[in-house]
CSV table of C-alpha atoms in Angstrom, one decimal:
chain,number,residue,atom,x,y,z
A,943,UNK,CA,43.0,41.2,-40.3
A,944,UNK,CA,44.0,39.1,-43.3
A,945,UNK,CA,41.5,36.9,-45.1
A,946,UNK,CA,42.7,33.6,-43.6
A,947,UNK,CA,42.6,34.9,-40.0
A,948,UNK,CA,39.1,36.3,-40.6
A,949,UNK,CA,37.9,33.0,-41.9
A,950,UNK,CA,39.4,31.1,-38.9
A,951,UNK,CA,37.7,33.5,-36.4
A,952,UNK,CA,34.3,33.1,-38.1
A,953,UNK,CA,34.7,29.3,-38.0
A,954,UNK,CA,35.5,29.3,-34.3
A,955,UNK,CA,32.6,31.6,-33.5
A,956,UNK,CA,30.3,29.3,-35.5
A,957,UNK,CA,31.4,26.2,-33.7
A,958,UNK,CA,31.1,28.0,-30.3
A,959,UNK,CA,27.5,29.0,-31.2
A,960,UNK,CA,26.6,25.5,-32.3
A,961,UNK,CA,28.0,24.0,-29.1
A,962,UNK,CA,26.1,26.5,-27.1
A,963,UNK,CA,22.8,25.8,-28.9
A,964,UNK,CA,23.4,22.0,-28.5
A,965,UNK,CA,23.9,22.5,-24.8
A,966,UNK,CA,20.8,24.6,-24.5
A,967,UNK,CA,18.9,21.9,-26.5
A,968,UNK,CA,20.2,19.1,-24.1
A,969,UNK,CA,19.1,21.1,-21.1
A,970,UNK,CA,15.7,21.7,-22.6
A,971,UNK,CA,15.3,18.0,-23.4
A,972,UNK,CA,16.2,17.1,-19.8
A,973,UNK,CA,13.6,19.5,-18.5
A,974,UNK,CA,15.8,22.5,-18.2
A,975,UNK,CA,17.7,24.0,-15.2
A,976,UNK,CA,19.9,22.0,-12.9
A,977,UNK,CA,19.9,18.2,-13.6
A,978,UNK,CA,19.3,15.9,-10.7
A,979,UNK,CA,22.7,14.2,-10.9
A,980,UNK,CA,24.4,17.7,-10.7
A,981,UNK,CA,22.4,18.7,-7.6
A,982,UNK,CA,24.6,19.9,-4.8
A,983,UNK,CA,23.8,19.0,-1.2
A,984,UNK,CA,21.6,16.3,0.4
A,985,UNK,CA,18.5,15.0,-1.3
A,986,UNK,CA,15.1,15.9,-0.1
A,987,UNK,CA,12.4,13.2,-0.6
A,988,UNK,CA,8.7,13.6,0.2
A,989,UNK,CA,6.6,10.8,1.7
A,990,UNK,CA,2.8,11.0,1.6
A,991,UNK,CA,0.8,8.2,3.3
A,992,UNK,CA,-3.0,7.9,3.1
A,993,UNK,CA,-4.4,7.3,6.6
A,994,UNK,CA,-3.6,6.4,10.2
A,995,UNK,CA,-6.5,4.2,11.0
A,996,UNK,CA,-4.6,1.2,9.7
A,997,UNK,CA,-1.7,0.8,12.1
A,998,UNK,CA,0.8,-0.4,9.4
A,999,UNK,CA,1.5,3.0,8.0
A,1000,UNK,CA,2.9,4.7,11.1
A,1001,UNK,CA,4.2,1.5,12.7
A,1002,UNK,CA,6.0,0.0,9.7
A,1003,UNK,CA,5.8,1.8,6.3
A,1004,UNK,CA,7.0,5.2,7.4
A,1005,UNK,CA,10.0,4.2,9.6
A,1006,UNK,CA,11.1,1.4,7.1
A,1007,UNK,CA,11.0,3.8,4.1
A,1008,UNK,CA,12.8,6.6,6.0
A,1009,UNK,CA,15.5,4.2,7.2
A,1010,UNK,CA,16.2,2.8,3.7
A,1011,UNK,CA,16.3,6.2,2.1
A,1012,UNK,CA,19.0,7.3,4.5
A,1013,UNK,CA,20.9,4.1,4.0
A,1014,UNK,CA,20.9,4.7,0.3
A,1015,UNK,CA,21.4,8.4,0.0
A,1016,UNK,CA,23.2,9.3,3.3
A,1017,UNK,CA,22.2,10.2,6.8
A,1018,UNK,CA,21.8,13.9,5.9
A,1019,UNK,CA,19.0,13.1,3.4
A,1020,UNK,CA,15.8,14.9,4.4
A,1021,UNK,CA,12.5,13.0,4.4
A,1022,UNK,CA,9.5,15.2,4.5
A,1023,UNK,CA,6.5,13.3,5.8
A,1024,UNK,CA,2.7,13.9,5.8
A,1025,UNK,CA,-0.3,11.7,6.4
A,1026,UNK,CA,-3.6,12.6,4.7
A,1027,UNK,CA,-5.8,10.9,7.3
A,1028,UNK,CA,-8.1,9.5,4.6
A,1029,UNK,CA,-8.8,12.9,3.0
A,1030,UNK,CA,-8.1,13.2,-0.7
A,1031,UNK,CA,-8.2,17.0,-0.8
A,1032,UNK,CA,-5.8,17.2,2.1
A,1033,UNK,CA,-3.4,14.9,0.2
A,1034,UNK,CA,-3.6,17.1,-2.9
A,1035,UNK,CA,-2.6,20.1,-0.8
A,1036,UNK,CA,0.3,18.1,0.7
A,1037,UNK,CA,1.6,17.4,-2.9
A,1038,UNK,CA,1.4,21.2,-3.5
A,1039,UNK,CA,3.5,21.7,-0.3
A,1040,UNK,CA,6.1,19.2,-1.4
A,1041,UNK,CA,6.3,21.0,-4.8
A,1042,UNK,CA,6.8,24.3,-3.1
A,1043,UNK,CA,9.6,22.8,-0.9
A,1044,UNK,CA,11.2,21.5,-4.1
A,1045,UNK,CA,11.6,17.9,-3.1
A,1046,UNK,CA,13.8,15.8,-5.4
A,1047,UNK,CA,11.4,12.9,-5.5
A,1048,UNK,CA,8.0,12.1,-4.0
A,1049,UNK,CA,6.6,8.8,-2.7
A,1050,UNK,CA,2.7,8.8,-2.7
A,1051,UNK,CA,0.3,6.2,-1.3
A,1052,UNK,CA,-2.9,7.8,-2.7
A,1053,UNK,CA,-6.2,8.2,-0.8
A,1054,UNK,CA,-8.0,8.4,-4.1
A,1055,UNK,CA,-6.1,7.0,-7.1
A,1056,UNK,CA,-8.0,9.0,-9.7
A,1057,UNK,CA,-8.2,12.4,-8.0
A,1058,UNK,CA,-4.5,12.5,-7.3
A,1059,UNK,CA,-3.7,12.4,-11.0
A,1060,UNK,CA,-3.7,16.2,-11.4
A,1061,UNK,CA,-1.3,16.6,-8.5
A,1062,UNK,CA,1.0,14.0,-9.9
A,1063,UNK,CA,1.0,15.9,-13.1
A,1064,UNK,CA,1.9,19.1,-11.3
A,1065,UNK,CA,4.8,17.5,-9.6
A,1066,UNK,CA,6.0,15.9,-12.9
A,1067,UNK,CA,5.8,19.3,-14.7
A,1068,UNK,CA,8.1,20.7,-12.1
A,1069,UNK,CA,10.6,17.9,-12.7
A,1070,UNK,CA,9.7,15.9,-9.5
A,1071,UNK,CA,9.4,12.2,-10.2
A,1072,UNK,CA,6.5,10.4,-8.3
A,1073,UNK,CA,6.7,6.9,-7.0
A,1074,UNK,CA,3.3,5.3,-6.4
A,1075,UNK,CA,3.4,3.3,-3.2
A,1076,UNK,CA,1.1,0.4,-2.4
A,1077,UNK,CA,-1.8,1.8,-4.5
A,1078,UNK,CA,-1.4,2.6,-8.2
A,1079,UNK,CA,-2.1,6.3,-8.6
A,1080,UNK,CA,-3.1,7.7,-11.9
A,1081,UNK,CA,-1.2,10.5,-13.7
A,1082,UNK,CA,2.5,10.4,-15.0
A,1083,UNK,CA,3.8,8.1,-12.3
A,1084,UNK,CA,7.5,7.2,-12.8
A,1085,UNK,CA,7.5,4.0,-10.7
A,1086,UNK,CA,5.3,1.7,-8.6
A,1087,UNK,CA,5.6,-0.9,-5.9
A,1088,UNK,CA,3.0,-2.9,-4.1
A,1089,UNK,CA,2.1,-6.5,-3.2
A,1090,UNK,CA,0.4,-8.9,-5.6
A,1091,UNK,CA,-3.0,-7.5,-4.8
A,1092,UNK,CA,-5.1,-10.0,-6.8
A,1093,UNK,CA,-3.2,-12.8,-5.0
A,1094,UNK,CA,-4.2,-11.2,-1.7
A,1095,UNK,CA,-7.9,-11.7,-2.6
A,1096,UNK,CA,-7.2,-15.3,-3.7
A,1097,UNK,CA,-5.4,-16.1,-0.5
A,1098,UNK,CA,-8.4,-14.8,1.5
A,1099,UNK,CA,-10.9,-16.7,-0.6
A,1100,UNK,CA,-8.9,-19.9,-0.5
A,1101,UNK,CA,-8.4,-19.7,3.2
A,1102,UNK,CA,-12.1,-19.1,3.8
A,1103,UNK,CA,-13.2,-22.0,1.6
A,1104,UNK,CA,-10.8,-24.4,3.3
A,1105,UNK,CA,-12.1,-23.4,6.7
A,1106,UNK,CA,-15.8,-23.7,5.7
A,1107,UNK,CA,-15.4,-27.1,4.2
A,1108,UNK,CA,-18.8,-28.7,3.8
A,1109,UNK,CA,-20.5,-25.7,5.3
A,1110,UNK,CA,-19.7,-23.8,2.0
A,1111,UNK,CA,-22.7,-25.4,0.4
A,1112,UNK,CA,-25.0,-25.1,3.5
A,1113,UNK,CA,-25.2,-21.3,4.0
A,1114,UNK,CA,-24.2,-17.9,2.7
A,1115,UNK,CA,-21.3,-15.6,3.1
A,1116,UNK,CA,-21.1,-11.8,3.4
A,1117,UNK,CA,-18.5,-10.0,1.3
A,1118,UNK,CA,-17.1,-6.8,2.8
A,1119,UNK,CA,-14.9,-5.2,0.1
A,1120,UNK,CA,-12.8,-2.1,0.4
A,1121,UNK,CA,-13.4,1.5,-0.8
A,1122,UNK,CA,-14.1,2.1,-4.5
A,1123,UNK,CA,-11.6,4.9,-4.5
A,1124,UNK,CA,-8.8,2.4,-3.9
A,1125,UNK,CA,-7.7,0.5,-7.0
A,1126,UNK,CA,-6.3,-2.3,-4.8
A,1127,UNK,CA,-9.8,-2.9,-3.4
A,1128,UNK,CA,-11.0,-4.0,-6.9
A,1129,UNK,CA,-8.0,-6.3,-7.3
A,1130,UNK,CA,-8.7,-7.9,-3.8
A,1131,UNK,CA,-12.3,-8.3,-4.8
A,1132,UNK,CA,-11.5,-9.8,-8.2
A,1133,UNK,CA,-9.1,-12.2,-6.7
A,1134,UNK,CA,-11.5,-13.4,-4.0
A,1135,UNK,CA,-14.4,-13.8,-6.5
A,1136,UNK,CA,-12.1,-15.9,-8.8
A,1137,UNK,CA,-11.9,-18.4,-5.9
A,1138,UNK,CA,-15.3,-18.1,-4.3
A,1139,UNK,CA,-17.7,-17.9,-7.2
A,1140,UNK,CA,-19.5,-21.2,-7.8
A,1141,UNK,CA,-18.2,-22.6,-4.5
A,1142,UNK,CA,-20.3,-20.6,-2.0
A,1143,UNK,CA,-23.3,-18.3,-2.2
A,1144,UNK,CA,-22.7,-14.6,-1.6
A,1145,UNK,CA,-25.7,-13.5,0.3
A,1146,UNK,CA,-24.8,-9.8,0.7
A,1147,UNK,CA,-21.8,-7.8,-0.7
A,1148,UNK,CA,-20.7,-4.3,0.1
A,1149,UNK,CA,-18.1,-1.8,-1.1
A,1150,UNK,CA,-17.2,-0.2,2.2
A,1151,UNK,CA,-16.8,3.6,2.2
A,1152,UNK,CA,-13.3,4.7,3.1
A,1153,UNK,CA,-12.4,1.3,4.5
A,1154,UNK,CA,-13.8,2.5,7.9
A,1155,UNK,CA,-14.5,-0.2,10.6
A,1156,UNK,CA,-17.7,1.7,11.6
A,1157,UNK,CA,-19.0,1.5,8.1
A,1158,UNK,CA,-18.2,-2.2,7.9
A,1159,UNK,CA,-20.0,-2.6,11.3
A,1160,UNK,CA,-23.2,-1.0,10.0
A,1161,UNK,CA,-23.0,-3.0,6.8
A,1162,UNK,CA,-22.7,-6.2,8.7
A,1163,UNK,CA,-25.6,-5.4,10.9
A,1164,UNK,CA,-27.7,-4.9,7.8
A,1165,UNK,CA,-26.5,-8.2,6.4
A,1166,UNK,CA,-27.4,-10.1,9.6
A,1167,UNK,CA,-30.9,-8.5,9.6
A,1168,UNK,CA,-31.4,-9.3,5.9
A,1169,UNK,CA,-30.0,-12.9,5.8
A,1170,UNK,CA,-30.6,-14.1,9.4
A,1171,UNK,CA,-27.7,-15.0,11.5
A,1172,UNK,CA,-28.4,-18.8,11.2
A,1173,UNK,CA,-27.7,-18.5,7.5
A,1174,UNK,CA,-24.3,-16.8,7.6
A,1175,UNK,CA,-21.5,-19.3,7.6
A,1176,UNK,CA,-18.6,-16.9,6.9
A,1177,UNK,CA,-17.5,-13.4,6.2
A,1178,UNK,CA,-15.0,-12.2,3.6
A,1179,UNK,CA,-13.4,-9.0,5.0
A,1180,UNK,CA,-10.9,-7.3,2.8
A,1181,UNK,CA,-8.8,-6.0,5.7
A,1182,UNK,CA,-8.3,-6.2,9.4
A,1183,UNK,CA,-9.8,-2.9,10.4
A,1184,UNK,CA,-13.1,-3.8,8.9
A,1185,UNK,CA,-12.8,-7.3,10.4
A,1186,UNK,CA,-12.8,-5.7,13.8
A,1187,UNK,CA,-16.1,-3.8,13.0
A,1188,UNK,CA,-17.6,-6.9,11.6
A,1189,UNK,CA,-16.7,-9.1,14.6
A,1190,UNK,CA,-18.3,-6.5,16.9
A,1191,UNK,CA,-21.5,-6.7,14.9
A,1192,UNK,CA,-21.4,-10.5,15.0
A,1193,UNK,CA,-20.9,-10.5,18.8
A,1194,UNK,CA,-23.8,-8.0,19.3
A,1195,UNK,CA,-26.0,-10.3,17.2
A,1196,UNK,CA,-25.5,-13.1,19.7
A,1197,UNK,CA,-23.7,-15.7,17.5
A,1198,UNK,CA,-23.1,-18.8,19.6
A,1199,UNK,CA,-19.9,-19.4,17.6
A,1200,UNK,CA,-18.4,-16.8,15.4
A,1201,UNK,CA,-18.2,-17.7,11.7
A,1202,UNK,CA,-14.7,-17.4,10.1
A,1203,UNK,CA,-13.8,-13.9,9.2
A,1204,UNK,CA,-10.9,-13.0,6.9
A,1205,UNK,CA,-8.6,-9.9,7.0
A,1206,UNK,CA,-5.5,-8.3,5.6
A,1207,UNK,CA,-2.5,-6.3,7.0
A,1208,UNK,CA,-1.6,-8.5,10.0
A,1209,UNK,CA,-2.5,-5.6,12.4
A,1210,UNK,CA,-1.6,-6.2,16.0
A,1211,UNK,CA,-5.3,-6.3,17.1
A,1212,UNK,CA,-6.0,-8.8,14.3
A,1213,UNK,CA,-3.1,-11.0,15.3
A,1214,UNK,CA,-4.5,-11.1,18.9
A,1215,UNK,CA,-8.0,-11.8,17.6
A,1216,UNK,CA,-6.7,-14.7,15.6
A,1217,UNK,CA,-4.9,-16.1,18.7
A,1218,UNK,CA,-8.2,-15.8,20.6
A,1219,UNK,CA,-10.3,-17.5,17.7
A,1220,UNK,CA,-12.3,-14.4,17.0
A,1221,UNK,CA,-10.8,-13.7,13.6
A,1222,UNK,CA,-9.9,-16.7,11.4
A,1223,UNK,CA,-7.0,-15.3,9.3
A,1224,UNK,CA,-5.3,-12.2,7.9
A,1225,UNK,CA,-2.8,-11.7,5.1
A,1226,UNK,CA,0.8,-10.8,6.0
A,1227,UNK,CA,2.3,-8.5,3.4
A,1228,UNK,CA,6.1,-8.2,4.1
A,1229,UNK,CA,6.4,-4.4,4.5
A,1230,UNK,CA,10.2,-4.3,4.4
A,1231,UNK,CA,10.7,-5.4,0.8
A,1232,UNK,CA,7.9,-3.0,-0.4
A,1233,UNK,CA,9.3,-0.1,1.6
A,1234,UNK,CA,12.8,-0.9,0.4
A,1235,UNK,CA,11.7,-0.9,-3.2
A,1236,UNK,CA,9.9,2.5,-2.8
A,1237,UNK,CA,13.0,4.0,-1.3
A,1238,UNK,CA,15.4,2.6,-3.8
A,1239,UNK,CA,13.3,3.8,-6.8
A,1240,UNK,CA,12.8,7.2,-5.3
A,1241,UNK,CA,16.5,7.7,-4.5
A,1242,UNK,CA,17.5,6.6,-8.0
A,1243,UNK,CA,15.0,8.9,-9.7
A,1244,UNK,CA,16.0,11.8,-7.4
A,1245,UNK,CA,19.6,11.2,-8.6
A,1246,UNK,CA,18.6,11.1,-12.2
A,1247,UNK,CA,19.4,7.4,-12.6
A,1248,UNK,CA,17.7,4.7,-14.6
A,1249,UNK,CA,15.4,2.1,-13.0
A,1250,UNK,CA,16.4,-0.6,-15.5
A,1251,UNK,CA,18.5,-2.5,-12.9
A,1252,UNK,CA,15.9,-2.0,-10.1
A,1253,UNK,CA,12.4,-2.6,-11.5
A,1254,UNK,CA,12.1,-5.9,-13.5
A,1255,UNK,CA,8.5,-5.6,-14.5
A,1256,UNK,CA,6.0,-3.0,-15.6
A,1257,UNK,CA,2.3,-2.3,-15.0
A,1258,UNK,CA,-0.4,-0.1,-16.7
A,1259,UNK,CA,-2.6,2.4,-14.9
A,1260,UNK,CA,-5.7,4.0,-16.3
A,1261,UNK,CA,-3.6,6.9,-17.6
A,1262,UNK,CA,0.0,5.5,-17.9
A,1263,UNK,CA,1.5,2.6,-19.7
A,1264,UNK,CA,4.6,0.4,-18.8
A,1265,UNK,CA,5.3,1.9,-15.4
A,1266,UNK,CA,8.4,0.3,-13.9
A,1267,UNK,CA,7.3,-1.8,-10.9
A,1268,UNK,CA,8.3,-4.1,-8.1
A,1269,UNK,CA,5.6,-6.5,-6.9
A,1270,UNK,CA,5.9,-8.3,-3.5
A,1271,UNK,CA,4.5,-11.7,-2.6
A,1272,UNK,CA,1.9,-11.8,0.3
A,1273,UNK,CA,1.3,-14.8,2.6
A,1274,UNK,CA,-1.7,-16.2,4.6
A,1275,UNK,CA,-1.6,-15.6,8.3
A,1276,UNK,CA,-3.5,-18.1,10.5
A,1277,UNK,CA,-2.9,-19.0,14.1
A,1278,UNK,CA,-0.4,-21.7,13.0
A,1279,UNK,CA,1.6,-19.1,11.0
A,1280,UNK,CA,2.0,-16.4,13.7
A,1281,UNK,CA,5.0,-18.0,15.5
A,1282,UNK,CA,7.3,-18.0,12.4
A,1283,UNK,CA,6.9,-14.2,11.9
A,1284,UNK,CA,7.2,-13.0,15.5
A,1285,UNK,CA,10.2,-10.7,15.9
A,1286,UNK,CA,10.9,-10.3,12.2
A,1287,UNK,CA,11.4,-6.8,10.8
A,1288,UNK,CA,8.0,-5.6,9.7
A,1289,UNK,CA,6.1,-7.7,12.3
A,1290,UNK,CA,5.5,-7.6,16.0
A,1291,UNK,CA,7.6,-9.0,18.8
A,1292,UNK,CA,6.3,-11.3,21.5
A,1293,UNK,CA,6.0,-8.6,24.1
A,1294,UNK,CA,3.7,-6.6,21.9
A,1295,UNK,CA,1.5,-9.6,21.0
A,1296,UNK,CA,1.5,-11.6,24.2
A,1297,UNK,CA,0.2,-9.1,26.7
A,1298,UNK,CA,-1.3,-10.4,29.9
A,1299,UNK,CA,-4.7,-10.8,28.3
A,1300,UNK,CA,-3.3,-13.0,25.5
A,1301,UNK,CA,-0.6,-14.8,27.4
A,1302,UNK,CA,-2.5,-18.1,27.6
A,1303,UNK,CA,-3.3,-18.1,23.9
A,1304,UNK,CA,0.4,-17.3,23.1
A,1305,UNK,CA,1.5,-20.2,25.2
A,1306,UNK,CA,-1.0,-22.5,23.6
A,1307,UNK,CA,0.2,-21.4,20.1
A,1308,UNK,CA,3.8,-21.9,21.0
A,1309,UNK,CA,4.8,-18.3,20.5
A,1310,UNK,CA,8.2,-17.7,22.0
């Protein structure tokens, strides 16, 4: 081989090696292996919800998220679903299962926002992006969607004060907050206190273990015993499930007229209690826009796409900064508000609400 040909061959070999090294470097920077956008076949997306005591998760969140994922990614998209039933260790095992099944993205509504962090890291290390749904989990979360949680607490507090009127200065209220393992519970509490503090005396306040109605019921019994039923003018309840346990305790204590009790989630039983004047109000959180946001972000991440055109804001968790986020606006739900939501996607229809037991109340409220 002459000198010129030898030089040309060496140059070509050098360029080929450089290109190969560059390609390897790019693959390594992207996490190695097959990139999401080059993946063949349908997507597989995992969905982990925290509990089934609150009716919203099975009734609304799950079907709405599944429906939107398939609309965005195709009918052959696989959605793997698990419910932790309020057990943080079970949810950690469920994340491990989703990793083993090599899902392309994972939507997680955490039971315990702190303890799930190690599981989120495991998924992230395997190239599985995690979307935090409704509760801001810790760890390397790639996206987050929820309602404006502090606003929820403000709505509850404002509604309670308005209903109390002059009675706010005449007695005391009981505050029944949510579980300390749920970061949303602190935001509800902070929002409520920002409205209530200085306007009404808080006689007793509780952080309710696992949000359980039976725990709220026991706490309320203790509050009644401690304060005396004649001194309790209202109850701040952070959600509807606990409101049910609280109202049972109030009835058992023999209140002539139930004091106003707040709630959240617009559960069917709560809507019916509001119609029958047992529960004063709830907070309606439009589930569809929240579910749609989770689905859209999960599908985009699974496909290796940017969230820049989807998430317009960011939030910080205890371990992660500037997480792309979509925040949904909540609304107060009193008896006067029920009629305008009946039949909407993410709410109940008339037949579900207006059973024979509540027919007269529905007629009185003008629900059609």
